[in-house]
Amino acid sequence: MGRAFEYRKAAKLKRWGAMSRIFPKLGRMITIAAKEGGPDPEMNPKLRTAILNAKAQNMPKDNIEAAIKRAQGKDAAEIKEIAYEAKGPHGTLMYIETATDNPTRTVANIRAVLVRNGGELLTSGSLDFMFERKSVFEFDKDDAIDLEELEFELIDYGLEELEEDKVPQENGEDKAIVRVYGEYASFGELGKALEEKGIEIKKASLQRVPTVPLELSDEQMDEVSVLIDKLEDDEDVQVVYTNLA
């Protein structure tokens, strides 16, 4: 799993101590999804995914319901999803996904963080061939599930890759999980197939996966991690995807 895994583990453990920043970001995505497709998660796949991911971060039910209700208010109409492309130190490339009611403020803040930490903002479309959009699902590893058989069965639903991994928990231990990668357009179909097989999906998202992963030394990784942390500290930034291996 290497240094990139250790960075992700440390970052996640750190964020458990900063829920005051995470919950508003999750709530904003729930509000956007409810505004676009309606308040019923059964009829709105994007909302269902946003709620699923919020629950994975232990977001309280009351917060989730409040975020859905906000979709009917005037403030929700002003929130826009905007992705920015950037270059960081040592050849790192980044997609910075945001949800903002003030793009001018957001891009100014992102540019300032990049410049102060050895990065720069790129023009839109610069990284089109460096990342692929993928459907990504995670569920807890269960010895009762035959992963080879599952992989074979899911190919018809857009599966591209199935891998085992470990993710850090709040108690400091690692939990064995299975991660499923699929075609971007197969998000709904692949998710439904997993559910029909009785598999409880813990996380679901449309991610940007690097076509050519980059490996860095420990020292370089530490430098890049500072930039990523500062970007993710911004209240408008939802997630930062990189080309790190």
Short mmCIF file of C-alpha atoms in Angstrom, two decimals:
data_model
loop_
_atom_site.label_atom_id
_atom_site.label_comp_id
_atom_site.label_asym_id
_atom_site.label_seq_id
_atom_site.Cartn_x
_atom_site.Cartn_y
_atom_site.Cartn_z
CA MET A 1 0.00 0.00 0.00
CA GLY A 2 3.03 2.25 0.52
CA ARG A 3 3.52 5.84 1.54
CA ALA A 4 0.38 7.11 -0.19
CA PHE A 5 -1.73 4.80 1.97
CA GLU A 6 0.02 6.01 5.12
CA TYR A 7 -0.67 9.60 4.11
CA ARG A 8 -4.35 8.83 3.52
CA LYS A 9 -4.53 7.06 6.86
CA ALA A 10 -2.97 9.96 8.75
CA ALA A 11 -5.18 12.46 6.94
CA LYS A 12 -8.37 10.55 7.74
CA LEU A 13 -7.44 10.16 11.39
CA LYS A 14 -6.73 13.85 11.54
CA ARG A 15 -10.10 14.72 10.06
CA TRP A 16 -11.99 12.78 12.71
CA GLY A 17 -10.91 15.61 14.98
CA ALA A 18 -12.32 18.22 12.58
CA MET A 19 -15.93 17.16 12.04
CA SER A 20 -17.00 20.79 12.36
CA ARG A 21 -15.53 21.26 8.87
CA ILE A 22 -16.57 17.93 7.36
CA PHE A 23 -20.27 18.00 8.16
CA PRO A 24 -20.96 21.34 6.43
CA LYS A 25 -19.25 20.03 3.29
CA LEU A 26 -21.27 16.83 3.33
CA GLY A 27 -24.43 18.81 3.98
CA ARG A 28 -23.75 21.07 1.03
CA MET A 29 -23.50 18.08 -1.31
CA ILE A 30 -26.77 16.68 0.05
CA THR A 31 -28.46 20.03 -0.53
CA ILE A 32 -27.16 20.26 -4.11
CA ALA A 33 -28.31 16.73 -4.88
CA ALA A 34 -31.77 17.32 -3.42
CA LYS A 35 -32.09 20.58 -5.33
CA GLU A 36 -31.20 18.89 -8.63
CA GLY A 37 -33.19 15.67 -8.37
CA GLY A 38 -35.73 16.07 -5.59
CA PRO A 39 -35.81 15.19 -1.87
CA ASP A 40 -36.63 11.47 -2.23
CA PRO A 41 -33.40 9.41 -2.16
CA GLU A 42 -35.21 6.41 -3.68
CA MET A 43 -35.92 8.47 -6.80
CA ASN A 44 -32.69 10.48 -6.72
CA PRO A 45 -29.48 8.39 -7.06
CA LYS A 46 -27.22 11.39 -6.50
CA LEU A 47 -28.98 12.22 -3.23
CA ARG A 48 -28.89 8.58 -2.16
CA THR A 49 -25.13 8.53 -2.73
CA ALA A 50 -24.62 11.81 -0.84
CA ILE A 51 -26.58 10.47 2.14
CA LEU A 52 -24.67 7.19 2.03
CA ASN A 53 -21.35 8.99 2.17
CA ALA A 54 -22.56 11.29 4.96
CA LYS A 55 -23.58 8.28 7.04
CA ALA A 56 -20.17 6.74 6.41
CA GLN A 57 -18.70 9.79 8.17
CA ASN A 58 -21.17 9.40 11.06
CA MET A 59 -23.10 12.53 10.15
CA PRO A 60 -26.20 12.72 12.43
CA LYS A 61 -29.62 12.03 10.92
CA ASP A 62 -30.86 15.48 11.94
CA ASN A 63 -28.04 17.14 9.97
CA ILE A 64 -28.89 15.08 6.90
CA GLU A 65 -32.58 15.94 7.08
CA ALA A 66 -31.79 19.63 7.58
CA ALA A 67 -29.55 19.61 4.50
CA ILE A 68 -32.37 18.11 2.41
CA LYS A 69 -34.81 20.77 3.65
CA ARG A 70 -32.37 23.53 2.73
CA ALA A 71 -32.72 22.46 -0.90
CA GLN A 72 -36.09 24.21 -0.94
CA GLY A 73 -34.60 27.50 0.20
CA LYS A 74 -33.23 30.31 -1.92
CA ASP A 75 -29.63 29.78 -0.76
CA ALA A 76 -29.46 26.35 -2.38
CA ALA A 77 -29.99 27.79 -5.86
CA GLU A 78 -26.79 29.82 -5.51
CA ILE A 79 -24.47 26.88 -4.77
CA LYS A 80 -22.54 25.64 -7.81
CA GLU A 81 -20.23 22.68 -8.29
CA ILE A 82 -16.98 23.76 -9.96
CA ALA A 83 -13.82 21.72 -10.55
CA TYR A 84 -10.43 23.40 -10.78
CA GLU A 85 -7.27 21.85 -12.23
CA ALA A 86 -3.86 22.46 -10.74
CA LYS A 87 -0.22 21.42 -10.63
CA GLY A 88 1.61 20.94 -7.34
CA PRO A 89 5.22 20.28 -6.34
CA HIS A 90 7.23 17.38 -7.82
CA GLY A 91 4.92 16.78 -10.79
CA THR A 92 1.72 16.25 -8.81
CA LEU A 93 -1.51 16.98 -10.65
CA MET A 94 -4.77 17.83 -8.93
CA TYR A 95 -8.48 18.09 -9.57
CA ILE A 96 -10.02 20.29 -6.90
CA GLU A 97 -13.78 19.85 -6.69
CA THR A 98 -15.72 22.60 -4.97
CA ALA A 99 -19.27 23.55 -4.04
CA THR A 100 -19.54 27.31 -3.75
CA ASP A 101 -21.93 30.23 -3.69
CA ASN A 102 -19.10 32.61 -4.61
CA PRO A 103 -16.76 31.31 -7.37
CA THR A 104 -14.70 34.50 -7.29
CA ARG A 105 -13.85 33.97 -3.64
CA THR A 106 -13.23 30.26 -4.12
CA VAL A 107 -10.81 30.53 -7.04
CA ALA A 108 -8.92 33.36 -5.31
CA ASN A 109 -8.49 31.26 -2.16
CA ILE A 110 -7.39 28.20 -4.12
CA ARG A 111 -4.90 30.16 -6.21
CA ALA A 112 -3.39 31.75 -3.09
CA VAL A 113 -2.91 28.35 -1.38
CA LEU A 114 -1.33 26.90 -4.51
CA VAL A 115 1.09 29.78 -5.01
CA ARG A 116 2.19 29.74 -1.35
CA ASN A 117 2.89 26.00 -1.52
CA GLY A 118 4.68 25.55 -4.83
CA GLY A 119 1.65 24.99 -7.03
CA GLU A 120 -0.25 26.76 -9.77
CA LEU A 121 -3.74 26.83 -11.22
CA LEU A 122 -4.11 25.35 -14.72
CA THR A 123 -6.57 26.22 -17.45
CA SER A 124 -9.72 24.13 -17.65
CA GLY A 125 -9.21 20.97 -19.70
CA SER A 126 -5.47 20.71 -19.07
CA LEU A 127 -5.81 17.38 -17.26
CA ASP A 128 -8.47 15.76 -19.44
CA PHE A 129 -6.14 12.94 -20.47
CA MET A 130 -4.43 12.55 -17.11
CA PHE A 131 -7.50 11.39 -15.17
CA GLU A 132 -10.45 9.11 -15.87
CA ARG A 133 -13.88 9.35 -14.28
CA LYS A 134 -14.75 6.11 -12.51
CA SER A 135 -17.62 4.74 -10.49
CA VAL A 136 -16.20 3.61 -7.16
CA PHE A 137 -17.94 1.56 -4.46
CA GLU A 138 -16.66 0.24 -1.15
CA PHE A 139 -18.03 -2.46 1.12
CA ASP A 140 -16.70 -4.39 4.10
CA LYS A 141 -14.84 -7.58 3.26
CA ASP A 142 -16.88 -10.65 4.13
CA ASP A 143 -15.39 -14.14 3.90
CA ALA A 144 -18.83 -15.39 2.91
CA ILE A 145 -18.57 -13.46 -0.38
CA ASP A 146 -16.67 -15.20 -3.15
CA LEU A 147 -14.86 -12.22 -4.70
CA GLU A 148 -13.80 -14.09 -7.84
CA GLU A 149 -17.39 -15.08 -8.53
CA LEU A 150 -18.62 -11.57 -7.71
CA GLU A 151 -16.09 -10.04 -10.09
CA PHE A 152 -17.24 -12.32 -12.89
CA GLU A 153 -20.92 -11.53 -12.24
CA LEU A 154 -20.40 -7.76 -12.18
CA ILE A 155 -18.59 -7.52 -15.52
CA ASP A 156 -21.94 -7.28 -17.32
CA TYR A 157 -22.81 -4.26 -15.16
CA GLY A 158 -19.75 -2.21 -16.05
CA LEU A 159 -17.16 -3.56 -13.60
CA GLU A 160 -13.55 -2.79 -14.53
CA GLU A 161 -11.61 -3.76 -11.43
CA LEU A 162 -12.14 -5.22 -7.97
CA GLU A 163 -9.50 -4.85 -5.26
CA GLU A 164 -9.01 -5.54 -1.58
CA ASP A 165 -7.64 -2.81 0.68
CA LYS A 166 -7.54 -1.62 4.29
CA VAL A 167 -8.90 1.66 5.61
CA PRO A 168 -8.13 3.34 8.95
CA GLN A 169 -10.75 3.46 11.69
CA GLU A 170 -11.28 5.99 14.45
CA ASN A 171 -9.84 3.55 17.00
CA GLY A 172 -6.57 3.47 15.06
CA GLU A 173 -7.07 0.00 13.62
CA ASP A 174 -7.43 -0.89 9.94
CA LYS A 175 -10.53 -2.55 8.47
CA ALA A 176 -10.47 -4.86 5.45
CA ILE A 177 -12.66 -3.60 2.64
CA VAL A 178 -13.37 -4.34 -1.01
CA ARG A 179 -13.26 -1.54 -3.57
CA VAL A 180 -15.09 -1.84 -6.88
CA TYR A 181 -14.19 0.30 -9.90
CA GLY A 182 -16.53 0.62 -12.83
CA GLU A 183 -17.26 2.68 -15.91
CA TYR A 184 -18.40 6.24 -15.26
CA ALA A 185 -21.72 5.70 -17.05
CA SER A 186 -22.40 2.49 -15.12
CA PHE A 187 -22.67 4.10 -11.69
CA GLY A 188 -26.39 3.45 -11.20
CA GLU A 189 -26.42 0.00 -12.77
CA LEU A 190 -23.36 -1.22 -10.88
CA GLY A 191 -24.61 0.12 -7.56
CA LYS A 192 -28.00 -1.53 -8.05
CA ALA A 193 -26.33 -4.85 -8.92
CA LEU A 194 -24.34 -4.77 -5.67
CA GLU A 195 -27.46 -3.99 -3.65
CA GLU A 196 -29.43 -6.80 -5.32
CA LYS A 197 -26.71 -9.23 -4.27
CA GLY A 198 -27.29 -8.23 -0.66
CA ILE A 199 -24.04 -6.28 -0.35
CA GLU A 200 -24.19 -3.25 1.94
CA ILE A 201 -22.38 -0.42 0.18
CA LYS A 202 -20.44 1.73 2.62
CA LYS A 203 -19.28 4.39 0.15
CA ALA A 204 -20.17 5.29 -3.41
CA SER A 205 -18.73 8.05 -5.55
CA LEU A 206 -17.71 9.21 -9.00
CA GLN A 207 -13.97 9.69 -8.66
CA ARG A 208 -11.14 10.95 -10.83
CA VAL A 209 -8.51 8.22 -11.13
CA PRO A 210 -5.05 9.05 -12.57
CA THR A 211 -4.10 7.31 -15.80
CA VAL A 212 -0.38 7.44 -14.86
CA PRO A 213 0.07 7.31 -11.06
CA LEU A 214 3.04 9.19 -9.65
CA GLU A 215 5.34 7.82 -6.95
CA LEU A 216 7.15 10.23 -4.64
CA SER A 217 9.76 9.92 -1.92
CA ASP A 218 8.70 10.31 1.71
CA GLU A 219 10.11 13.83 1.81
CA GLN A 220 8.31 14.84 -1.37
CA MET A 221 5.07 13.26 -0.14
CA ASP A 222 5.25 15.28 3.07
CA GLU A 223 5.60 18.48 1.07
CA VAL A 224 2.65 17.65 -1.18
CA SER A 225 0.51 16.59 1.78
CA VAL A 226 0.86 20.07 3.28
CA LEU A 227 -0.62 21.55 0.10
CA ILE A 228 -3.48 19.02 0.01
CA ASP A 229 -4.32 19.68 3.67
CA LYS A 230 -4.42 23.43 3.13
CA LEU A 231 -6.66 23.06 0.08
CA GLU A 232 -9.06 20.75 1.92
CA ASP A 233 -9.19 23.17 4.84
CA ASP A 234 -11.05 25.61 2.60
CA GLU A 235 -14.78 25.40 3.34
CA ASP A 236 -15.66 25.44 -0.38
CA VAL A 237 -13.37 22.53 -1.33
CA GLN A 238 -15.15 19.18 -1.28
CA VAL A 239 -12.35 16.85 -2.34
CA VAL A 240 -8.90 16.94 -3.92
CA TYR A 241 -7.98 14.18 -6.39
CA THR A 242 -4.30 13.70 -7.23
CA ASN A 243 -2.16 11.53 -9.46
CA LEU A 244 -0.30 10.07 -6.47
CA ALA A 245 0.20 6.31 -6.55
#
